[in-house]
Short mmCIF file of C-alpha atoms and ligand atoms in Angstrom, two decimals:
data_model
loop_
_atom_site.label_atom_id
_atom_site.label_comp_id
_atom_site.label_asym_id
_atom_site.label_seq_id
_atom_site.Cartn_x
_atom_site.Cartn_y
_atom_site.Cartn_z
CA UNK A 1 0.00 0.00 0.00
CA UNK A 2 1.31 3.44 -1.06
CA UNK A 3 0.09 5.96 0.86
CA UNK A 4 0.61 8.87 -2.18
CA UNK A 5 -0.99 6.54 -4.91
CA UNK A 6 -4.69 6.61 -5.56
CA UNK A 7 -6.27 3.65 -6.55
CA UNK A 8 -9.14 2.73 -9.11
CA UNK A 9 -12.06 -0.41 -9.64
CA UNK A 10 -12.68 -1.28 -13.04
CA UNK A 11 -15.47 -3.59 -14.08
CA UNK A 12 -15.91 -4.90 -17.41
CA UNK A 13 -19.15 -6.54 -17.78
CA UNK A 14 -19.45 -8.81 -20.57
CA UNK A 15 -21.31 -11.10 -22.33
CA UNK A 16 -19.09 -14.12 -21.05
CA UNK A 17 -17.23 -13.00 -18.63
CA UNK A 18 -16.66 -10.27 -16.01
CA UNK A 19 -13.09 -8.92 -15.85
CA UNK A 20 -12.73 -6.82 -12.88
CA UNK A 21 -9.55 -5.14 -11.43
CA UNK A 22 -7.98 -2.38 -9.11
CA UNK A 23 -5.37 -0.36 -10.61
CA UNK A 24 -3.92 3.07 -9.95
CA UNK A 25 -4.20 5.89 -12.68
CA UNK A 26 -1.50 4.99 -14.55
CA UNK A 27 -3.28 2.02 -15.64
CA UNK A 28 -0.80 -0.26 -13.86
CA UNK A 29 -2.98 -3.49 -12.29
CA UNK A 30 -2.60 -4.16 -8.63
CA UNK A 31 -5.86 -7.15 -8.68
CA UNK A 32 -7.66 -8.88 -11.24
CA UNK A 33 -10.62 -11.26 -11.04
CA UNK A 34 -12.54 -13.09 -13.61
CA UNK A 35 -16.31 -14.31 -12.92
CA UNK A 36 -18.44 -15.79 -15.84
CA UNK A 37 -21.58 -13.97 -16.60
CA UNK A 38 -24.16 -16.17 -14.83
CA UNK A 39 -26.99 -15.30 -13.34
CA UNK A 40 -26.88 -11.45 -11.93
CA UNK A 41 -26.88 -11.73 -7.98
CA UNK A 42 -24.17 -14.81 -8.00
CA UNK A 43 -22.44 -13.26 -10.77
CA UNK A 44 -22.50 -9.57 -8.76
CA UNK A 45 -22.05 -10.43 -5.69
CA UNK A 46 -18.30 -12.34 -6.84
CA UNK A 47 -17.46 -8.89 -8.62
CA UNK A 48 -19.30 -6.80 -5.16
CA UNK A 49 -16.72 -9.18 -3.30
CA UNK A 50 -14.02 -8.92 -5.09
CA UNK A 51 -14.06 -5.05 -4.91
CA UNK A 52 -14.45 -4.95 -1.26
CA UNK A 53 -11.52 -6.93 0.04
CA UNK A 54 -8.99 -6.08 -2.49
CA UNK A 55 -9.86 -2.20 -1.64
CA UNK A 56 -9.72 -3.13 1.99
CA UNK A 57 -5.95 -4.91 0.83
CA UNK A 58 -4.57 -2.44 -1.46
CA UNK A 59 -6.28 0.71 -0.21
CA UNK A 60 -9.49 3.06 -0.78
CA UNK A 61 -11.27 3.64 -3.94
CA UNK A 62 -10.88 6.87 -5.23
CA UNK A 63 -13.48 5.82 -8.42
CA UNK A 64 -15.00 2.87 -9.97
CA UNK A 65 -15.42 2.46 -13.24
CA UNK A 66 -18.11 -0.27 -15.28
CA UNK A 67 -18.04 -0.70 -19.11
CA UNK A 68 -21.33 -2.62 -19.29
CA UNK A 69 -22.60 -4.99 -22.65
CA UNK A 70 -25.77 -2.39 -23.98
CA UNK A 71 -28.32 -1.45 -23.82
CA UNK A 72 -27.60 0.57 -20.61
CA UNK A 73 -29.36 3.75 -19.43
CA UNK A 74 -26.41 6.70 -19.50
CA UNK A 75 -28.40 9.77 -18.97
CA UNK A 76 -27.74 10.82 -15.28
CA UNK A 77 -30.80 12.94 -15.33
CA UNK A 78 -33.06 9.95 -15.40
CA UNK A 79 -34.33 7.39 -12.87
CA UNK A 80 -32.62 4.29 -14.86
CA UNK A 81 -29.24 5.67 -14.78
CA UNK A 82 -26.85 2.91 -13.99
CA UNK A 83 -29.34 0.09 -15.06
CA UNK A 84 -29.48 -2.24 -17.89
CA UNK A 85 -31.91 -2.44 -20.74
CA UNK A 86 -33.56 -4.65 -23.04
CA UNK A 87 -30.49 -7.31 -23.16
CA UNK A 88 -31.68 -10.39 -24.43
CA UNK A 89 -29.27 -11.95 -21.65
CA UNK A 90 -31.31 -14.01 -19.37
CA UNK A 91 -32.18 -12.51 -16.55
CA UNK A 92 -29.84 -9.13 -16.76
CA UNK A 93 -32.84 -6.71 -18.31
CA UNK A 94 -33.59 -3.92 -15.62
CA UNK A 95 -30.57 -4.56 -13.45
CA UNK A 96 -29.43 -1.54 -11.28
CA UNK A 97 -25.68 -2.45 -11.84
CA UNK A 98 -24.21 0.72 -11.23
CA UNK A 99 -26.12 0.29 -7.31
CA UNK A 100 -25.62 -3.21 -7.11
CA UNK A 101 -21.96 -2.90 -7.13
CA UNK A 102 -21.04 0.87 -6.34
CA UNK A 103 -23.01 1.32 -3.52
CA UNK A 104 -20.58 0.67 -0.97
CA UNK A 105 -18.86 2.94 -1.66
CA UNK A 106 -18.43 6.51 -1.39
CA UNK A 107 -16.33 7.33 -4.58
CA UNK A 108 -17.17 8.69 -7.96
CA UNK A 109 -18.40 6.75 -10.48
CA UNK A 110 -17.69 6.19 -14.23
CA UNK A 111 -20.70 4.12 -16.06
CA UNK A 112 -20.37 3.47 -19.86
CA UNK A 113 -20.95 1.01 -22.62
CA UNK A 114 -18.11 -1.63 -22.90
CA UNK A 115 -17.00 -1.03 -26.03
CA UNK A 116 -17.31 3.04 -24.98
CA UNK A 117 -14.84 1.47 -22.30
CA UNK A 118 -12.29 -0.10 -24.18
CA UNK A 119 -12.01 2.66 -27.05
CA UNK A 120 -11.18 4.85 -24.00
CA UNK A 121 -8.19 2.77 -23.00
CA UNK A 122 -7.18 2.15 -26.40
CA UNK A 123 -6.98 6.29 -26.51
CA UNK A 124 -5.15 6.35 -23.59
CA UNK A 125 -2.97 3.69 -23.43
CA UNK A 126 -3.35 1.92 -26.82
CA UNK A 127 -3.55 1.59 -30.23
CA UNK A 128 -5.45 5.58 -30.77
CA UNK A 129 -2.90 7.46 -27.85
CA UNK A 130 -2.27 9.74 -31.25
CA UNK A 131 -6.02 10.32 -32.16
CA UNK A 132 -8.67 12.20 -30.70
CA UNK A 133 -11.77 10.12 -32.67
CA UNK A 134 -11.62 6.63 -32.93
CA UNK A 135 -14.10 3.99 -33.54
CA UNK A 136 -13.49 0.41 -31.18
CA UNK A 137 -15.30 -2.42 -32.86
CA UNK A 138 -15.20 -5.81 -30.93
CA UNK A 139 -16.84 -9.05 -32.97
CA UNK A 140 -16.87 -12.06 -29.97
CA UNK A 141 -20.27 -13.30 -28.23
CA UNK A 142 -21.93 -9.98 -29.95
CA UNK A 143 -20.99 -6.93 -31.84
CA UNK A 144 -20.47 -3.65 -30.55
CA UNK A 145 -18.59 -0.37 -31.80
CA UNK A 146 -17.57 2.22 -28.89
CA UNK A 147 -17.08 5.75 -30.50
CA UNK A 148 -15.16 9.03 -29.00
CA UNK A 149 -15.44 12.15 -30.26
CA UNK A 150 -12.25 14.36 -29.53
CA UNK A 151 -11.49 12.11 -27.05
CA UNK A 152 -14.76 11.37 -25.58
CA UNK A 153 -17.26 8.77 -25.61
CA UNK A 154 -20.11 9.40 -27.58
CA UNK A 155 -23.52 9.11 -26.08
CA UNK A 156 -26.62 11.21 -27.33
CA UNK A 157 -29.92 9.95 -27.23
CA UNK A 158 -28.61 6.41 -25.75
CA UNK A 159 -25.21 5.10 -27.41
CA UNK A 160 -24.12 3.90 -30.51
CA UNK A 161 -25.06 0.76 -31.29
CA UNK A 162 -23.32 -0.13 -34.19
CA UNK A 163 -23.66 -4.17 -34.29
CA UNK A 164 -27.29 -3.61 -35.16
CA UNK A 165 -26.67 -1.80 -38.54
CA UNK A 166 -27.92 -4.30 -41.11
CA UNK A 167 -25.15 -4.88 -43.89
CA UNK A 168 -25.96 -5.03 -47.52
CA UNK A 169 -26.35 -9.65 -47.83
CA UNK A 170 -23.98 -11.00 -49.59
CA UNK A 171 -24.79 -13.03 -52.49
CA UNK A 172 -23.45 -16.26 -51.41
CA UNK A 173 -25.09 -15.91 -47.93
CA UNK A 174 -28.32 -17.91 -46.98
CA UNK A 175 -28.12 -17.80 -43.48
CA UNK A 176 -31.04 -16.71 -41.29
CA UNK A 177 -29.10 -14.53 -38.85
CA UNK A 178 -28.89 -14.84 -34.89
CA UNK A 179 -30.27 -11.69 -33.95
CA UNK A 180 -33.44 -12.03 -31.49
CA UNK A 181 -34.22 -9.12 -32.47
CA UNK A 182 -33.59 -8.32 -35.98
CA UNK A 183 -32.42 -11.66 -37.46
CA UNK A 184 -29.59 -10.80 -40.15
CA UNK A 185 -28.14 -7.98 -38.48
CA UNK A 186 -24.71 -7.01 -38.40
CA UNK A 187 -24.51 -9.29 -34.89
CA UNK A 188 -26.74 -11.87 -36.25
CA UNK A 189 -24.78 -12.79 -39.32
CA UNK A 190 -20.88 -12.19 -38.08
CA UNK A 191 -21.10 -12.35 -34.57
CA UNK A 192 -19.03 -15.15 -33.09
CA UNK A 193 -22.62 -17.56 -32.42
CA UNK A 194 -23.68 -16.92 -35.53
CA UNK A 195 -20.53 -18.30 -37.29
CA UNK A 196 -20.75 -21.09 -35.04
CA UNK A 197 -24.54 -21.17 -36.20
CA UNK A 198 -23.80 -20.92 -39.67
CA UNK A 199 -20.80 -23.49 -39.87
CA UNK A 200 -20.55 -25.42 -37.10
CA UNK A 201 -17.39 -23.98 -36.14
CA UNK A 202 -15.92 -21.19 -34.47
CA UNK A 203 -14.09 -19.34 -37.02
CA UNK A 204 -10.39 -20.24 -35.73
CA UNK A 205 -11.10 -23.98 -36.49
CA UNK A 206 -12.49 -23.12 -40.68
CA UNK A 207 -9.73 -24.19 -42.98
CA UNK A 208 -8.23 -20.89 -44.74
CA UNK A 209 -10.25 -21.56 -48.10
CA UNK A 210 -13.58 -21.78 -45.79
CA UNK A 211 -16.02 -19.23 -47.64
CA UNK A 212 -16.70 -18.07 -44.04
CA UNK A 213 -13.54 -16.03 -44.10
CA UNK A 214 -14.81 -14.08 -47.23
CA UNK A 215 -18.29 -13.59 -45.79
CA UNK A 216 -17.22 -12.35 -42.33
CA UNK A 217 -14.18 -9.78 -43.89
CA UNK A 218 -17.33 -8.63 -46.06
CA UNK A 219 -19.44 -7.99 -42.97
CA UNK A 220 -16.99 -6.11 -41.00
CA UNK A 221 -15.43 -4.04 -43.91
CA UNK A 222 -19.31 -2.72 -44.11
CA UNK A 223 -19.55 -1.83 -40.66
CA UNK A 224 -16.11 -0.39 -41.49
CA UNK A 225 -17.26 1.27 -44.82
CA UNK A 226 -20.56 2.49 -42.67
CA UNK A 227 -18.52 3.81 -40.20
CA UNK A 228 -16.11 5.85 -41.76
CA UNK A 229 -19.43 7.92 -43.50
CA UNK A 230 -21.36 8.14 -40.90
CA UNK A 231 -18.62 8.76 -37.63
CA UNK A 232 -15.34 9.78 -39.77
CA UNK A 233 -13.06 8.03 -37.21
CA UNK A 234 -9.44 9.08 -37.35
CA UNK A 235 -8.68 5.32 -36.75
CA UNK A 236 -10.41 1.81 -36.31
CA UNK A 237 -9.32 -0.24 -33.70
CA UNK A 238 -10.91 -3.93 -33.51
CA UNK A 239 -10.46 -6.94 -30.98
CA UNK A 240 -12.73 -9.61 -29.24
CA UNK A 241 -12.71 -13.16 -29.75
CA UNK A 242 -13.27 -13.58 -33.38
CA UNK A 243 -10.38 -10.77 -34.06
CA UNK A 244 -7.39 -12.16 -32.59
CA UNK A 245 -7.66 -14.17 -36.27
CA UNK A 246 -5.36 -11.55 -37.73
CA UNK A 247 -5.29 -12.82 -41.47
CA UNK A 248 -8.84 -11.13 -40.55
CA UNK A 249 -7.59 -8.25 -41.02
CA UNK A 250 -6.28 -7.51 -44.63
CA UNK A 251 -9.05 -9.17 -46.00
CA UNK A 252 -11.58 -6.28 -43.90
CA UNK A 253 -9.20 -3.68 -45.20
CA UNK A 254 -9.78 -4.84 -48.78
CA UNK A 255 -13.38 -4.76 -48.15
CA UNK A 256 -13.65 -1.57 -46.57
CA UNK A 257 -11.83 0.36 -50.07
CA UNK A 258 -14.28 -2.04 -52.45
CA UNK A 259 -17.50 -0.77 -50.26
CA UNK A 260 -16.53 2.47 -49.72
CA UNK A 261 -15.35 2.54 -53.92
CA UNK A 262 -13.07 4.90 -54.26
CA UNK A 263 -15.37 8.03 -52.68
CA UNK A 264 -13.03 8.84 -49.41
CA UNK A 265 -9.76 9.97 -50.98
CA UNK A 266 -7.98 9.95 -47.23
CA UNK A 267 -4.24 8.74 -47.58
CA UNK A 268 -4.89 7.46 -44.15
CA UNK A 269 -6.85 4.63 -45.52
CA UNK A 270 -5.94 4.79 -49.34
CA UNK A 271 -2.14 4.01 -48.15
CA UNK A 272 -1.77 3.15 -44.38
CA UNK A 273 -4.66 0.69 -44.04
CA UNK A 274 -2.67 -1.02 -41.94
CA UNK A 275 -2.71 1.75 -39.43
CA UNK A 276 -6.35 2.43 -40.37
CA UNK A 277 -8.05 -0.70 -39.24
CA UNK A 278 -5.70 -2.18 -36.33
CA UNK A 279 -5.76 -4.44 -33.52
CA UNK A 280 -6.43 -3.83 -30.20
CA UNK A 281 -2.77 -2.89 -28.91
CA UNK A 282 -4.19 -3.47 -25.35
CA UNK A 283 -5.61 -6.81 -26.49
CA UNK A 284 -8.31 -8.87 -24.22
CA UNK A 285 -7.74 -6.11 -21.29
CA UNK A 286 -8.61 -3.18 -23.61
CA UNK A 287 -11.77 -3.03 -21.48
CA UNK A 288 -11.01 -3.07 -17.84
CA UNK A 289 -8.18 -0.92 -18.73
CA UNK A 290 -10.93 1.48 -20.29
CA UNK A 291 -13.01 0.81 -17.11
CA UNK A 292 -9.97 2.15 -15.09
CA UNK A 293 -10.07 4.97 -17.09
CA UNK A 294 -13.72 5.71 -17.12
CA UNK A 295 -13.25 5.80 -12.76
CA UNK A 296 -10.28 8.04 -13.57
CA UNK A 297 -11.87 10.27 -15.08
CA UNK A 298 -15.13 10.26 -12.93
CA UNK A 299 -12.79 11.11 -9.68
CA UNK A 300 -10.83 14.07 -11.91
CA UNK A 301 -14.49 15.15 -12.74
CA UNK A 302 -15.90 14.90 -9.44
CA UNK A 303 -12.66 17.20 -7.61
CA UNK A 304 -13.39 19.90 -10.47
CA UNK A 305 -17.08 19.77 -9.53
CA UNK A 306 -16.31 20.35 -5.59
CA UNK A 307 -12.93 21.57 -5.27
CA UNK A 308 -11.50 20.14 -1.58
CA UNK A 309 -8.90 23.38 -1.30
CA UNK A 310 -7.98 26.57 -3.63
CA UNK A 311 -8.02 29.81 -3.76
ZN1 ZN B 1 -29.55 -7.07 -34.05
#
């Protein structure tokens, strides 16, 4: 315990797992848990736990930050703030996370969409430290895109919620979709259940000739395509599950020029698409990390708001 350093809770909530941690602000990790996402009052009350004795062992909270699978209420103003939405994960619809977990104790709180999360730690510690708007796309047990805007997450009338977007079929592609609620969405057709739907396979286990790997860069370099016209991110940073299949990659970046056919004359994609659509630098902790950051910036927040000393 160092009595100068102040010391941070992240929680990622996500679809599979929970990945929770205490760290201090320079994103350095002092604790880390994992609990599977079960049902919400065993699953909560392992994170709850975990947060209160490895505070009590490594020293008080000064924030808490949650990156949370959507949809998730954001606007302070309203009653739901901190609670979950229509999810179709059994059982988590109208959860109160951000009181479930945060209510203990007495710091400031950071609450924001996972993917929201991890595109913040990827700014901060990442693969976007050099932009200010950058788009985080993860493709795992869903798909989700986490967008900031000069350096902050975007919100608005709820969140972004790019997974949803429904891509143009391709040709070759019969397959119903997952999607409970929309079928062939984005999620529904390239999510990692639905290629396991679709082939019997996850996509790691496809030979490298398996039309799969064709359909699924098509998919993504739509939501890429999409993404650049509607957002104009300076940089697209993916990762998840289905993404640490890197020969992924130059087959999306292909796909992105051919949809977005020649219209955005940016060297920054034209020429350095490596750059353009990258990997998570922070890799499977791109999330917590974000979390960490989320509670950082909650606490810096929270001392402007009621200054403790001054002038
Ligand atoms: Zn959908």
């Amino acid at each position: 315990m160092n009595g100068d350093r102040r010391y941070f809770g992240a929680v990622e909530a996500g679809g599979t797992k929970f990945v929770c941690a205490i760290a201090d602000e320079r994103g350095v990790l002092h604790a880390e848990a994992r609990f599977p996402t079960a049902d919400p009052a065993s699953t909560l009350a392992g994170v709850s736990r975990f947060l209160i004795e490895s505070s009590r062992a490594i020293g008080p909270l000064s924030g808490i930050g949650i990156g949370c699978f959507g949809p998730i209420h954001l606007d302070k103003q309203a009653a739901k703030y901190g609670v979950i939405g229509n999810t179709p994960k059994k059982g988590w619809n109208n959860i109160d996370i951000v009181r479930a977990l945060c209510s203990p104790f007495p710091c400031p709180v950071g609450f924001d969409t996972d993917v929201n999360a991890a595109a913040l730690g990827e700014h901060r510690w990442g693969a976007g430290k050099d932009v200010g708007s950058l788009l985080y796309v993860t493709v795992g047990t869903g798909i989700g895109g986490g967008v900031l805007v000069e350096g902050l997450p975007l919100h608005g009338l709820m969140h972004p919620e790019l997974g949803h977007l429904y891509p143009r079929r391709h040709p070759a592609d019969t397959f119903p979709g997952v999607c409970p609620f929309h079928g062939d969405c984005l999620e529904g057709l390239a999510s990692g259940p639905a290629i396991v739907a679709r082939c019997g396979n996850e996509l790691k286990h496809l030979e490298p000739g398996h039309p799969q790997w064709d359909l699924q860069a098509d998919y993504l370099g739509q939501l890429c395509a999409q993404s650049v016209l509607a957002l104009s991110p300076q940089r697209i940073v993916m990762g998840g599950g289905v993404m640490t299949e890197r020969r992924l990659f130059p087959l999306i970046r292909q796909r992105l020029l051919h949809w977005l056919g020649g219209y955005v004359e940016r060297n920054e994609i034209l020429d350095a698409g490596e750059d353009y659509v990258t990997p998570a630098a922070l890799g499977e902790r791109a999330g917590v990390l974000g979390c960490i950051a989320l509670a950082v910036d909650a606490a810096g927040a929270a001392s402007r708001r009621y200054p403790t000393s001054g002038p």
